Tab-separated table of C-alpha atoms in Angstrom:
chain	number	residue	atom	x	y	z
A	1	MET	CA	23.600	164.232	102.974
A	2	ALA	CA	25.788	165.542	105.808
A	3	GLY	CA	26.759	162.800	108.229
A	4	CYS	CA	28.225	162.792	111.722
A	5	VAL	CA	29.636	159.808	113.622
A	6	VAL	CA	29.735	159.959	117.424
A	7	VAL	CA	32.176	157.510	119.015
A	8	GLY	CA	31.228	156.568	122.568
A	9	GLY	CA	27.775	156.242	124.119
A	10	GLY	CA	28.433	157.653	127.570
A	11	ILE	CA	26.651	160.768	128.729
A	12	ALA	CA	28.923	163.013	126.630
A	13	GLY	CA	28.309	160.919	123.528
A	14	LEU	CA	24.536	160.810	123.993
A	15	PHE	CA	24.328	164.535	124.622
A	16	SER	CA	26.564	165.276	121.614
A	17	ALA	CA	24.513	163.007	119.341
A	18	ILE	CA	21.284	164.751	120.347
A	19	LEU	CA	22.838	168.141	119.733
A	20	ALA	CA	24.484	167.064	116.459
A	21	SER	CA	21.098	165.901	115.104
A	22	LYS	CA	20.188	169.581	114.795
A	23	TYR	CA	23.086	170.201	112.412
A	24	PHE	CA	23.512	166.955	110.459
A	25	ASP	CA	21.134	164.935	108.287
A	26	LYS	CA	22.468	161.642	109.622
A	27	VAL	CA	23.988	160.981	113.058
A	28	THR	CA	25.305	157.552	114.049
A	29	LEU	CA	26.440	156.782	117.599
A	30	ILE	CA	28.816	153.852	118.162
A	31	GLU	CA	29.056	152.267	121.625
A	32	SER	CA	31.140	149.172	122.421
A	33	ALA	CA	29.010	148.073	125.404
A	34	GLU	CA	25.598	146.430	125.204
A	35	LYS	CA	23.903	149.642	126.253
A	36	CYS	CA	24.685	153.335	126.465
A	37	GLY	CA	25.511	155.296	129.582
A	38	GLY	CA	28.985	154.144	130.566
A	39	LEU	CA	29.239	154.221	134.364
A	40	LEU	CA	25.982	156.154	134.534
A	41	CYS	CA	24.056	152.935	135.004
A	42	SER	CA	22.189	150.929	137.617
A	43	TRP	CA	22.178	147.323	138.739
A	44	GLN	CA	19.372	145.291	140.287
A	45	ASP	CA	19.944	142.382	142.669
A	46	GLU	CA	17.793	139.250	142.808
A	47	ASP	CA	15.582	140.839	145.491
A	48	GLY	CA	14.756	143.825	143.273
A	49	ASN	CA	17.009	146.363	145.024
A	50	TYR	CA	18.614	148.955	142.741
A	51	PHE	CA	22.180	150.204	143.071
A	52	ASP	CA	23.964	152.838	140.976
A	53	LEU	CA	27.439	152.350	139.548
A	54	GLY	CA	28.401	155.922	138.717
A	55	THR	CA	26.788	159.329	139.125
A	56	HIS	CA	23.893	159.264	141.563
A	57	ILE	CA	22.034	162.523	142.126
A	58	LEU	CA	21.529	164.639	139.011
A	59	SER	CA	22.030	168.389	138.996
A	60	GLU	CA	21.055	170.920	136.384
A	61	THR	CA	23.914	172.984	134.955
A	62	GLY	CA	22.235	176.385	135.158
A	63	ASP	CA	22.528	176.774	131.369
A	64	PRO	CA	18.973	176.516	129.969
A	65	ASN	CA	20.233	175.484	126.528
A	66	VAL	CA	22.037	172.512	128.019
A	67	ASP	CA	19.386	171.672	130.615
A	68	ASP	CA	16.582	171.702	128.041
A	69	ILE	CA	18.277	168.702	126.429
A	70	LEU	CA	19.498	166.886	129.526
A	71	PHE	CA	16.355	167.246	131.606
A	72	ARG	CA	13.593	167.467	129.000
A	73	ASP	CA	11.983	164.204	130.058
A	74	VAL	CA	12.698	164.689	133.759
A	75	HIS	CA	10.648	167.890	133.562
A	76	LYS	CA	7.903	166.077	131.640
A	77	ASN	CA	7.730	163.304	134.256
A	78	LYS	CA	8.255	165.230	137.493
A	79	GLN	CA	5.982	162.823	139.362
A	80	ASP	CA	8.618	160.098	138.909
A	81	TRP	CA	11.496	162.100	140.357
A	82	HIS	CA	12.544	163.396	143.757
A	83	HIS	CA	13.458	167.076	143.684
A	84	PHE	CA	16.110	168.463	146.045
A	85	GLU	CA	17.190	171.970	146.931
A	86	ILE	CA	20.048	170.906	149.205
A	87	MET	CA	22.685	168.271	148.505
A	88	LYS	CA	23.107	166.567	151.867
A	89	VAL	CA	26.615	165.149	152.122
A	90	SER	CA	28.714	164.211	155.139
A	91	SER	CA	32.383	163.309	155.564
A	92	SER	CA	34.832	161.636	157.892
A	93	PHE	CA	38.491	162.227	158.604
A	94	ASN	CA	41.020	161.209	161.242
A	95	GLY	CA	38.559	158.773	162.826
A	96	GLN	CA	35.778	161.364	163.191
A	97	HIS	CA	32.432	161.796	161.451
A	98	TYR	CA	31.247	165.224	160.235
A	99	ASN	CA	27.500	165.249	159.624
A	100	THR	CA	26.745	168.499	157.767
A	101	GLY	CA	29.450	168.948	155.158
A	102	GLN	CA	31.272	167.034	152.439
A	103	PHE	CA	34.735	168.575	152.968
A	104	VAL	CA	37.537	167.796	155.411
A	105	PRO	CA	37.089	169.752	158.700
A	106	LEU	CA	40.434	171.253	159.685
A	107	ASN	CA	39.504	171.057	163.359
A	108	PHE	CA	39.643	167.255	163.075
A	109	LEU	CA	43.421	167.638	162.970
A	110	ALA	CA	45.374	167.410	166.219
A	111	GLU	CA	45.023	170.693	168.136
A	112	GLN	CA	48.583	171.893	167.484
A	113	ASP	CA	48.274	171.029	163.792
A	114	TYR	CA	44.893	172.753	163.492
A	115	GLU	CA	46.226	176.087	164.693
A	116	LYS	CA	49.242	175.894	162.373
A	117	ALA	CA	47.059	174.814	159.466
A	118	LEU	CA	44.815	177.882	159.781
A	119	VAL	CA	47.751	180.260	160.007
A	120	GLN	CA	49.518	178.690	157.028
A	121	LEU	CA	46.376	178.546	154.888
A	122	LEU	CA	45.578	182.209	155.544
A	123	SER	CA	49.137	183.314	154.794
A	124	ALA	CA	49.758	181.096	151.740
A	125	LYS	CA	51.026	183.143	148.806
A	126	GLY	CA	49.063	181.162	146.201
A	127	LEU	CA	49.999	179.460	142.938
A	128	SER	CA	47.837	178.684	139.903
A	129	ILE	CA	47.384	175.232	138.419
A	130	ASP	CA	49.279	176.307	135.311
A	131	GLU	CA	52.219	177.568	137.363
A	132	ALA	CA	52.594	174.436	139.522
A	133	ASP	CA	54.663	171.478	138.346
A	134	ASN	CA	52.870	168.961	140.548
A	135	LEU	CA	50.277	168.613	143.308
A	136	GLU	CA	52.851	168.918	146.101
A	137	GLU	CA	53.973	172.325	144.864
A	138	PHE	CA	50.384	173.477	144.353
A	139	ALA	CA	49.240	172.326	147.799
A	140	LEU	CA	52.192	173.836	149.654
A	141	ASN	CA	51.761	177.218	147.995
A	142	ASN	CA	47.981	177.383	148.390
A	143	TYR	CA	47.277	175.576	151.667
A	144	GLY	CA	50.536	175.345	153.581
A	145	GLU	CA	52.738	172.594	154.954
A	146	VAL	CA	50.385	171.134	157.571
A	147	ILE	CA	47.414	170.648	155.230
A	148	THR	CA	49.754	169.287	152.562
A	149	ASP	CA	51.394	166.761	154.885
A	150	LYS	CA	48.479	165.844	157.139
A	151	ILE	CA	45.616	165.891	154.620
A	152	PHE	CA	46.697	165.950	150.981
A	153	ARG	CA	49.552	163.470	151.295
A	154	PRO	CA	47.763	160.604	153.110
A	155	ILE	CA	44.448	161.011	151.314
A	156	MET	CA	45.980	161.082	147.837
A	157	HIS	CA	48.146	158.106	148.746
A	158	LYS	CA	44.948	156.275	149.702
A	159	LEU	CA	43.077	157.232	146.519
A	160	GLN	CA	45.886	157.382	143.951
A	161	SER	CA	48.638	155.201	145.454
A	162	ALA	CA	51.128	157.908	144.543
A	163	GLU	CA	53.260	160.659	146.012
A	164	LEU	CA	52.108	164.267	145.621
A	165	LYS	CA	55.207	165.173	143.611
A	166	ASP	CA	54.167	162.645	140.954
A	167	LEU	CA	50.533	163.804	140.613
A	168	HIS	CA	49.126	166.501	138.367
A	169	PRO	CA	48.307	169.722	140.294
A	170	SER	CA	44.601	169.530	139.409
A	171	VAL	CA	43.915	165.995	140.715
A	172	HIS	CA	42.645	167.127	144.127
A	173	TYR	CA	39.552	168.742	142.566
A	174	ILE	CA	38.261	165.317	141.520
A	175	PHE	CA	38.261	164.108	145.113
A	176	GLY	CA	36.768	167.225	146.708
A	177	LEU	CA	39.989	168.539	148.263
A	178	SER	CA	39.773	172.088	146.943
A	179	ARG	CA	37.944	173.415	150.020
A	180	PHE	CA	38.176	172.793	153.750
A	181	ILE	CA	35.851	173.518	156.665
A	182	PRO	CA	37.877	175.891	158.886
A	183	GLY	CA	36.066	175.139	162.154
A	184	SER	CA	32.982	176.751	163.687
A	185	ALA	CA	30.129	178.192	161.645
A	186	GLU	CA	31.020	181.701	162.807
A	187	LEU	CA	34.670	181.357	161.756
A	188	ALA	CA	33.698	179.976	158.354
A	189	ARG	CA	31.275	182.856	157.706
A	190	GLU	CA	33.848	185.447	158.700
A	191	LEU	CA	36.696	184.024	156.625
A	192	LYS	CA	34.561	183.406	153.544
A	193	GLN	CA	33.814	187.107	153.312
A	194	SER	CA	37.339	187.495	151.915
A	195	PRO	CA	37.646	186.602	148.198
A	196	LYS	CA	41.163	185.354	148.957
A	197	TYR	CA	39.878	182.646	151.309
A	198	ASP	CA	36.431	181.990	149.888
A	199	LYS	CA	37.617	179.522	147.236
A	200	LYS	CA	39.662	177.569	149.788
A	201	LEU	CA	37.073	177.344	152.545
A	202	ALA	CA	33.585	175.903	152.902
A	203	PHE	CA	30.711	176.799	155.186
A	204	ALA	CA	30.357	174.601	158.259
A	205	SER	CA	26.951	173.393	157.052
A	206	TYR	CA	25.453	172.589	153.667
A	207	TYR	CA	22.441	174.696	154.697
A	208	GLU	CA	24.554	177.824	154.148
A	209	GLY	CA	25.521	179.178	150.747
A	210	VAL	CA	22.962	176.917	149.103
A	211	SER	CA	22.753	176.925	145.313
A	212	ASP	CA	19.270	177.114	143.801
A	213	ILE	CA	20.239	174.679	141.017
A	214	PRO	CA	17.578	171.904	140.923
A	215	LYS	CA	18.690	168.352	141.730
A	216	TYR	CA	16.915	165.075	140.989
A	217	TYR	CA	16.814	161.356	141.699
A	218	PRO	CA	14.261	158.819	140.388
A	219	LYS	CA	11.607	157.589	142.811
A	220	ARG	CA	11.774	154.074	141.351
A	221	GLY	CA	14.723	152.178	139.948
A	222	GLY	CA	18.139	153.770	139.657
A	223	VAL	CA	19.733	156.754	137.961
A	224	GLU	CA	19.976	154.766	134.723
A	225	LEU	CA	16.444	156.011	134.053
A	226	TRP	CA	18.058	159.296	132.966
A	227	VAL	CA	20.119	157.469	130.346
A	228	ASP	CA	16.950	155.742	129.095
A	229	TYR	CA	15.366	159.179	128.632
A	230	LEU	CA	18.343	160.471	126.651
A	231	VAL	CA	18.466	157.367	124.459
A	232	GLU	CA	14.747	157.792	123.672
A	233	GLN	CA	15.298	161.460	122.860
A	234	ALA	CA	18.188	160.624	120.540
A	235	ILE	CA	16.172	157.989	118.702
A	236	GLU	CA	13.230	160.400	118.342
A	237	LEU	CA	15.597	162.842	116.627
A	238	GLY	CA	16.731	160.176	114.171
A	239	VAL	CA	20.058	159.209	115.757
A	240	GLU	CA	21.082	155.654	114.856
A	241	ILE	CA	22.511	153.991	117.976
A	242	CYS	CA	24.798	151.030	117.360
A	243	THR	CA	25.644	149.189	120.591
A	244	SER	CA	28.056	146.255	120.936
A	245	GLU	CA	30.067	147.924	118.182
A	246	SER	CA	33.549	149.420	118.128
A	247	VAL	CA	35.564	151.451	115.662
A	248	THR	CA	38.206	149.376	113.851
A	249	GLY	CA	39.214	151.754	111.084
A	250	LEU	CA	39.397	155.437	110.138
A	251	ARG	CA	39.937	156.411	106.500
A	252	TYR	CA	41.920	159.631	106.487
A	253	GLU	CA	42.205	161.897	103.447
A	254	ASN	CA	42.664	165.622	102.845
A	255	ASN	CA	43.298	166.237	106.559
A	256	SER	CA	39.911	164.778	107.479
A	257	ILE	CA	38.290	161.492	108.469
A	258	ALA	CA	36.160	160.488	105.484
A	259	GLU	CA	34.948	157.087	106.666
A	260	VAL	CA	34.571	155.151	109.904
A	261	THR	CA	34.668	151.346	109.837
A	262	THR	CA	33.121	149.303	112.652
A	263	GLN	CA	33.810	145.864	114.036
A	264	SER	CA	30.796	144.412	112.221
A	265	GLY	CA	31.996	145.775	108.881
A	266	LYS	CA	29.857	148.893	108.619
A	267	LYS	CA	31.436	151.701	106.628
A	268	LEU	CA	30.054	155.073	107.672
A	269	GLN	CA	30.745	158.055	105.451
A	270	CYS	CA	31.090	161.163	107.574
A	271	ASP	CA	31.587	164.895	107.389
A	272	HIS	CA	32.408	165.140	111.067
A	273	VAL	CA	33.487	162.864	113.927
A	274	ILE	CA	32.728	163.502	117.600
A	275	TRP	CA	35.167	161.404	119.640
A	276	THR	CA	34.267	160.895	123.330
A	277	ILE	CA	36.458	157.926	124.275
A	278	PRO	CA	40.188	158.206	125.138
A	279	PRO	CA	42.083	159.906	122.286
A	280	VAL	CA	44.775	157.211	122.236
A	281	PHE	CA	42.439	154.923	120.251
A	282	ALA	CA	42.046	157.491	117.466
A	283	LEU	CA	45.802	158.056	117.366
A	284	LYS	CA	46.416	154.326	116.942
A	285	LEU	CA	43.861	153.996	114.139
A	286	LEU	CA	45.396	156.976	112.342
A	287	ASP	CA	48.985	155.734	112.899
A	288	LEU	CA	49.913	158.947	114.686
A	289	PRO	CA	52.830	158.860	117.171
A	290	LEU	CA	52.315	157.850	120.788
A	291	ALA	CA	54.614	158.665	123.674
A	292	ASN	CA	55.802	155.850	125.910
A	293	VAL	CA	54.098	157.088	129.092
A	294	PRO	CA	53.247	154.347	131.599
A	295	VAL	CA	49.563	154.252	132.505
A	296	ARG	CA	48.593	152.911	135.910
A	297	PHE	CA	45.074	152.260	137.115
A	298	CYS	CA	44.073	151.990	140.769
A	299	PRO	CA	41.799	148.971	141.377
A	300	THR	CA	38.240	150.181	141.923
A	301	SER	CA	35.262	148.222	143.194
A	302	LEU	CA	31.688	148.965	144.232
A	303	HIS	CA	30.213	147.033	147.152
A	304	HIS	CA	26.420	146.932	147.326
A	305	PHE	CA	25.098	146.169	150.820
A	306	VAL	CA	21.639	145.463	152.231
A	307	LEU	CA	21.524	145.878	156.031
A	308	ASP	CA	18.911	144.955	158.604
A	309	ARG	CA	18.913	148.373	160.310
A	310	PRO	CA	18.568	152.002	159.162
A	311	PHE	CA	21.711	154.064	158.724
A	312	LEU	CA	22.808	156.419	161.474
A	313	ASP	CA	23.973	158.889	158.826
A	314	LYS	CA	20.878	160.498	157.250
A	315	ASN	CA	22.682	162.201	154.357
A	316	PHE	CA	22.527	161.232	150.686
A	317	TYR	CA	26.144	160.173	150.570
A	318	THR	CA	29.436	160.658	152.376
A	319	ASN	CA	33.110	161.163	151.530
A	320	VAL	CA	35.287	158.921	153.679
A	321	TYR	CA	38.581	160.805	153.876
A	322	ASP	CA	39.620	158.725	156.861
A	323	THR	CA	42.898	157.269	155.638
A	324	GLU	CA	42.608	154.068	157.666
A	325	SER	CA	39.337	153.148	155.938
A	326	ALA	CA	38.974	151.219	152.698
A	327	ALA	CA	35.827	153.088	151.613
A	328	PHE	CA	35.921	156.402	149.817
A	329	ARG	CA	32.328	157.256	148.929
A	330	VAL	CA	29.187	155.709	150.396
A	331	THR	CA	25.715	156.310	148.967
A	332	PHE	CA	22.709	155.827	151.275
A	333	TYR	CA	19.749	155.154	148.970
A	334	PRO	CA	16.924	155.249	151.574
A	335	ASN	CA	17.988	158.784	152.539
A	336	ILE	CA	17.785	159.914	148.910
A	337	ASN	CA	14.401	158.247	148.536
A	338	HIS	CA	13.010	159.780	151.748
A	339	GLU	CA	12.533	156.301	153.221
A	340	PRO	CA	15.118	156.180	156.037
A	341	THR	CA	13.121	153.846	158.296
A	342	GLU	CA	11.052	151.702	155.920
A	343	GLY	CA	13.860	149.824	154.191
A	344	PRO	CA	15.406	148.137	152.441
A	345	ASN	CA	18.543	149.635	153.971
A	346	THR	CA	20.752	149.703	150.898
A	347	CYS	CA	24.041	151.439	150.229
A	348	THR	CA	26.883	151.374	147.712
A	349	VAL	CA	30.461	151.696	148.935
A	350	GLU	CA	33.139	152.802	146.472
A	351	VAL	CA	36.626	151.472	147.171
A	352	ILE	CA	39.697	152.736	145.327
A	353	GLY	CA	43.023	151.013	145.907
A	354	GLU	CA	44.674	147.648	146.334
A	355	PHE	CA	43.941	145.931	149.671
A	356	ASN	CA	45.096	142.353	148.962
A	357	LEU	CA	42.055	140.891	150.705
A	358	GLU	CA	39.586	138.241	149.686
A	359	GLU	CA	36.197	139.709	148.779
A	360	GLN	CA	34.494	138.572	151.995
A	361	ALA	CA	37.335	139.895	154.140
A	362	LEU	CA	37.188	143.273	152.385
A	363	ASN	CA	33.402	143.456	152.842
A	364	ASP	CA	33.796	142.642	156.549
A	365	ARG	CA	36.435	145.354	156.867
A	366	ILE	CA	34.203	147.929	155.167
A	367	ILE	CA	31.284	147.248	157.516
A	368	SER	CA	33.514	147.308	160.591
A	369	GLU	CA	34.981	150.668	159.573
A	370	LEU	CA	31.581	152.209	158.800
A	371	LYS	CA	30.404	151.158	162.258
A	372	SER	CA	33.447	152.661	163.965
A	373	LEU	CA	32.980	155.960	162.097
A	374	GLY	CA	29.320	156.210	163.105
A	375	TYR	CA	27.656	155.601	159.755
A	376	ILE	CA	25.784	152.437	160.716
A	377	GLU	CA	24.617	150.926	163.996
A	378	PRO	CA	27.103	148.706	165.862
A	379	LEU	CA	24.611	145.802	165.898
A	380	ALA	CA	23.619	146.111	162.216
A	381	GLN	CA	23.896	142.884	160.221
A	382	VAL	CA	24.523	142.435	156.510
A	383	LEU	CA	21.591	140.691	154.829
A	384	SER	CA	23.240	140.529	151.405
A	385	VAL	CA	26.200	141.977	149.542
A	386	SER	CA	27.368	141.978	145.936
A	387	THR	CA	30.447	143.463	144.351
A	388	THR	CA	31.064	145.180	141.017
A	389	LYS	CA	34.690	145.475	139.942
A	390	LEU	CA	35.451	148.132	137.364
A	391	ALA	CA	37.459	146.603	134.554
A	392	MET	CA	39.972	149.428	134.189
A	393	GLY	CA	39.777	150.917	137.662
A	394	PHE	CA	40.499	154.593	138.291
A	395	PRO	CA	43.467	156.141	136.459
A	396	GLN	CA	46.447	157.359	138.417
A	397	LEU	CA	46.521	160.977	137.273
A	398	SER	CA	50.241	161.600	137.216
A	399	THR	CA	51.634	164.759	135.678
A	400	ALA	CA	53.116	162.671	132.860
A	401	PHE	CA	49.761	160.946	132.206
A	402	VAL	CA	47.722	164.178	132.128
A	403	ASN	CA	50.286	166.007	129.976
A	404	GLU	CA	50.415	163.094	127.527
A	405	LYS	CA	46.633	163.149	127.187
A	406	ILE	CA	46.784	166.890	126.444
A	407	ARG	CA	49.481	166.198	123.842
A	408	GLN	CA	47.328	163.490	122.254
A	409	VAL	CA	44.335	165.831	121.997
A	410	GLU	CA	46.434	168.594	120.489
A	411	ALA	CA	48.003	166.137	118.017
A	412	LEU	CA	44.588	165.006	116.812
A	413	GLU	CA	43.232	168.534	116.580
A	414	SER	CA	46.249	169.640	114.529
A	415	LYS	CA	46.062	166.688	112.109
A	416	VAL	CA	42.307	166.168	111.725
A	417	GLU	CA	40.134	169.082	110.700
A	418	ASN	CA	36.767	167.416	111.147
A	419	ILE	CA	37.050	165.962	114.650
A	420	THR	CA	35.699	167.276	117.964
A	421	LEU	CA	37.188	165.749	121.113
A	422	LEU	CA	34.845	165.646	124.097
A	423	GLY	CA	34.119	163.580	127.200
A	424	LYS	CA	37.027	161.256	127.960
A	425	ALA	CA	38.844	162.905	125.044
A	426	SER	CA	38.606	166.366	126.596
A	427	LYS	CA	41.940	167.825	127.633
A	428	SER	CA	40.496	170.275	130.144
A	429	GLU	CA	37.352	168.861	131.757
A	430	PHE	CA	36.650	165.895	134.025
A	431	PHE	CA	33.363	166.542	135.828
A	432	VAL	CA	30.199	165.474	134.017
A	433	TYR	CA	28.425	168.822	133.842
A	434	SER	CA	31.545	170.751	132.845
A	435	ILE	CA	32.071	168.235	130.056
A	436	LEU	CA	28.497	168.715	128.821
A	437	GLN	CA	28.765	172.490	128.883
A	438	GLU	CA	32.041	172.213	126.974
A	439	ALA	CA	30.321	169.954	124.421
A	440	PHE	CA	27.512	172.448	123.930
A	441	GLY	CA	29.935	175.325	123.511
A	442	GLN	CA	32.175	173.527	121.039
A	443	LEU	CA	29.425	172.040	118.884
A	444	THR	CA	27.250	175.141	118.706
A	445	GLY	CA	30.371	177.201	118.031
A	446	LYS	CA	31.306	174.985	115.101
A	447	PHE	CA	27.884	174.310	113.621
A	448	GLY	CA	25.403	176.770	115.136
A	449	GLY	CA	25.814	179.248	112.306
A	450	HIS	CA	25.305	176.670	109.575
């Protein structure tokens, strides 16, 4: 009987387990938490209000093979889900609120900086991620000095507590800093006609250049409902899901992992291992060498507010690039649920960074800043607030850290013939849907012909 062990029950692990069930007689998924999903989960307060901790609005990938797995039960239960054609996202920067786009508007710079920024961006010679040694070099060569100094530098200091020269050149993609709104709608349309500028610039409104990829959010509860669907699908296909378990041993022989031992003493014989948690744990269990690269995590917390008044911002969520503000991303649940005036007026505010404030003082600061930026009414009062602190926080993605992770993945792949590294063990992908498409490609490439 061919067996496969999937380590990690986040979205990558669940998806991989479902897919692996087509190729293996026995699939066992091991998850250290009490339930699957990782940060793709929801929390309910004592008044019955739901808040999400990770991904909020779901989006199909455009690959029917992948989407048939991910959204099988969403399609079956369409009556329980909101369907969106347009992702409505706003932003703020330099003390100003932009209502129809998620990227930084260059015209929010000081007038003299704005003109220089456009000229420098349009004349930048360009440099690929692979050619750049760090984010500073990449930004200067692709966007120019003004955008690097006035936008990249302060925003990345806010979100990563690091200098650009110490960060990996790809980090800005994670925080939505790959494109900028150049100014008016007419200017954006004109400049985006050039392939050279198209990838650097965004339309002035999310109503332009709209993708037809379907997007979803549950009408009741939180986005964790999606995880529940995937868990049910996995169980239907015979996947054994072991939660509150962790891997404590890997028996290695003939260049392969022959057996996985769990914390509770289970010994799982396996023909293949799909590893979706950080690769460092596999290296330690296999006694493979580790480099002495310091790992720093930026404190990250989620603040769940209930307010007595509707939000002024009517978008689904916003990116707060304003460098004086503690918040980074704010999700406005009533806007997603098409109930902007009925209440409850709930939102989740993501904060990345160390502020050295007591919890109440930080919550007061967040609300004050959201009022000053025009997200909520000046007279709005907080009815309740709760805070979720992420245990590890958000990693500081230094060049040394990213390169060490790549080295770890390559070391495992060279030593272990029967391991597939996906999710948090991927060396090339970070975004959820890219990770899932990578998982589909790797697993079907390895086993689809069997």
